[in-house]
Amino acid sequence: MLDLELLRSFVSVVDSGGFTRAGERVHRTQSTVSQQIKRLEDDVGQPLLNRNGKDVTPTEAGERLLSYARRLLSLAEEARDVVARPESEGAVRLGVPEDFAAYRLTKLLAAFSRSHPGLRLDVRADQSANLKRELERGELDLALFKRAAGEKGGIAVWPERVHWVTSKSHPRDVSTGSVPLIGFPTGCLYRAGAIHALESAGRSWHMTYTSSNLSGIQAAVAAGMGLSILSEMAIQADHRVLTAKDGFAPIDRTEVALVAAPDASHATLRLADRLAEFCGTVQAKAA
């Protein structure tokens, strides 16, 4: 085992070019530094320094040891820093709707992780119904999900704008007959809203494309496979918004809620503050 204190003195002598200046760097007397170098040379069984008056240079063996000495000292400093850091901030399990996950939210979460290196962030993108259920079961610490407007509870709530959309290049003629629907699997708030709106208007419908992936739904709409309901942030350039003039009345109001578990940690609440600020900014721009 090489003594780190001896290695530190050795590196200081080489870097400063002499025993006196090296002693000042490691807070040792010149004689103490000289003794430490002698001990190190005894340990490795090789002369490490050429002593020519006041000038001191490493021998060939000293040059070989020097790079290792620097690496060992650097690793020791790193280990000391890691041990001296505060204990881990724990973990935050966050649930977000997929359209938020595919939007700018990923940049916010990445920045939050960088600013909290001791925190383990577990982000899950899923349907809102699943996220709400997981939060209630204690499987999430914080969730951002869609729900019907007017429900109680939550750190913050924002009204959401959703629209009927079709393909801009390949619009479907849905003036008569069964309406082809594109949507998430059963349980999705938008899917239920679309079906309710059509049945309330006396229109028949059928599912033509079902996907648990937002990008799949966006692509199916753009290709002209049918109609869907999307939030404003998920509507793309190759989609066209349908209005009441097209025979599609607005969907029942929905909202985005940010809800934390009852025993949320300080780290969870800090993340909630960042998310609330983000969602508030997005809502203000959309207004």
PDB file of N, CA and C in Angstrom, residues 37 40-49 59 61-62 64:
ATOM      1  N   ILE A  37      10.101  11.573   1.381  1.00  0.00           N
ATOM      2  CA  ILE A  37      10.536  11.095   0.073  1.00  0.00           C
ATOM      3  C   ILE A  37      11.435   9.872   0.235  1.00  0.00           C
ATOM      4  N   LEU A  40       9.295   6.895   0.911  1.00  0.00           N
ATOM      5  CA  LEU A  40       8.620   6.459  -0.309  1.00  0.00           C
ATOM      6  C   LEU A  40       9.589   5.691  -1.212  1.00  0.00           C
ATOM      7  N   GLU A  41      10.819   6.193  -1.326  1.00  0.00           N
ATOM      8  CA  GLU A  41      11.824   5.511  -2.137  1.00  0.00           C
ATOM      9  C   GLU A  41      12.131   4.132  -1.565  1.00  0.00           C
ATOM     10  N   ASP A  42      12.161   4.039  -0.257  1.00  0.00           N
ATOM     11  CA  ASP A  42      12.378   2.733   0.371  1.00  0.00           C
ATOM     12  C   ASP A  42      11.223   1.784   0.072  1.00  0.00           C
ATOM     13  N   ASP A  43       9.989   2.336   0.084  1.00  0.00           N
ATOM     14  CA  ASP A  43       8.818   1.499  -0.163  1.00  0.00           C
ATOM     15  C   ASP A  43       8.826   0.923  -1.574  1.00  0.00           C
ATOM     16  N   VAL A  44       9.187   1.727  -2.568  1.00  0.00           N
ATOM     17  CA  VAL A  44       9.145   1.271  -3.961  1.00  0.00           C
ATOM     18  C   VAL A  44      10.464   0.643  -4.384  1.00  0.00           C
ATOM     19  N   GLY A  45      11.512   0.842  -3.565  1.00  0.00           N
ATOM     20  CA  GLY A  45      12.808   0.236  -3.883  1.00  0.00           C
ATOM     21  C   GLY A  45      13.513   0.876  -5.050  1.00  0.00           C
ATOM     22  N   GLN A  46      13.226   2.151  -5.321  1.00  0.00           N
ATOM     23  CA  GLN A  46      13.833   2.866  -6.438  1.00  0.00           C
ATOM     24  C   GLN A  46      14.072   4.320  -6.035  1.00  0.00           C
ATOM     25  N   PRO A  47      15.167   4.939  -6.496  1.00  0.00           N
ATOM     26  CA  PRO A  47      15.313   6.389  -6.309  1.00  0.00           C
ATOM     27  C   PRO A  47      14.303   7.102  -7.200  1.00  0.00           C
ATOM     28  N   LEU A  48      13.625   8.077  -6.638  1.00  0.00           N
ATOM     29  CA  LEU A  48      12.554   8.761  -7.375  1.00  0.00           C
ATOM     30  C   LEU A  48      12.920  10.164  -7.814  1.00  0.00           C
ATOM     31  N   LEU A  49      13.933  10.751  -7.183  1.00  0.00           N
ATOM     32  CA  LEU A  49      14.298  12.125  -7.482  1.00  0.00           C
ATOM     33  C   LEU A  49      15.798  12.243  -7.725  1.00  0.00           C
ATOM     34  N   THR A  59      13.427  10.999 -11.399  1.00  0.00           N
ATOM     35  CA  THR A  59      14.147   9.976 -12.139  1.00  0.00           C
ATOM     36  C   THR A  59      13.176   9.295 -13.104  1.00  0.00           C
ATOM     37  N   ALA A  61      12.099   6.268 -12.872  1.00  0.00           N
ATOM     38  CA  ALA A  61      11.111   5.596 -12.024  1.00  0.00           C
ATOM     39  C   ALA A  61      10.155   6.616 -11.418  1.00  0.00           C
ATOM     40  N   GLY A  62      10.694   7.799 -11.069  1.00  0.00           N
ATOM     41  CA  GLY A  62       9.852   8.854 -10.513  1.00  0.00           C
ATOM     42  C   GLY A  62       8.819   9.338 -11.507  1.00  0.00           C
ATOM     43  N   ARG A  64       7.509   7.536 -13.920  1.00  0.00           N
ATOM     44  CA  ARG A  64       6.479   6.496 -14.038  1.00  0.00           C
ATOM     45  C   ARG A  64       5.513   6.547 -12.865  1.00  0.00           C
TER      46      ARG A  64
END
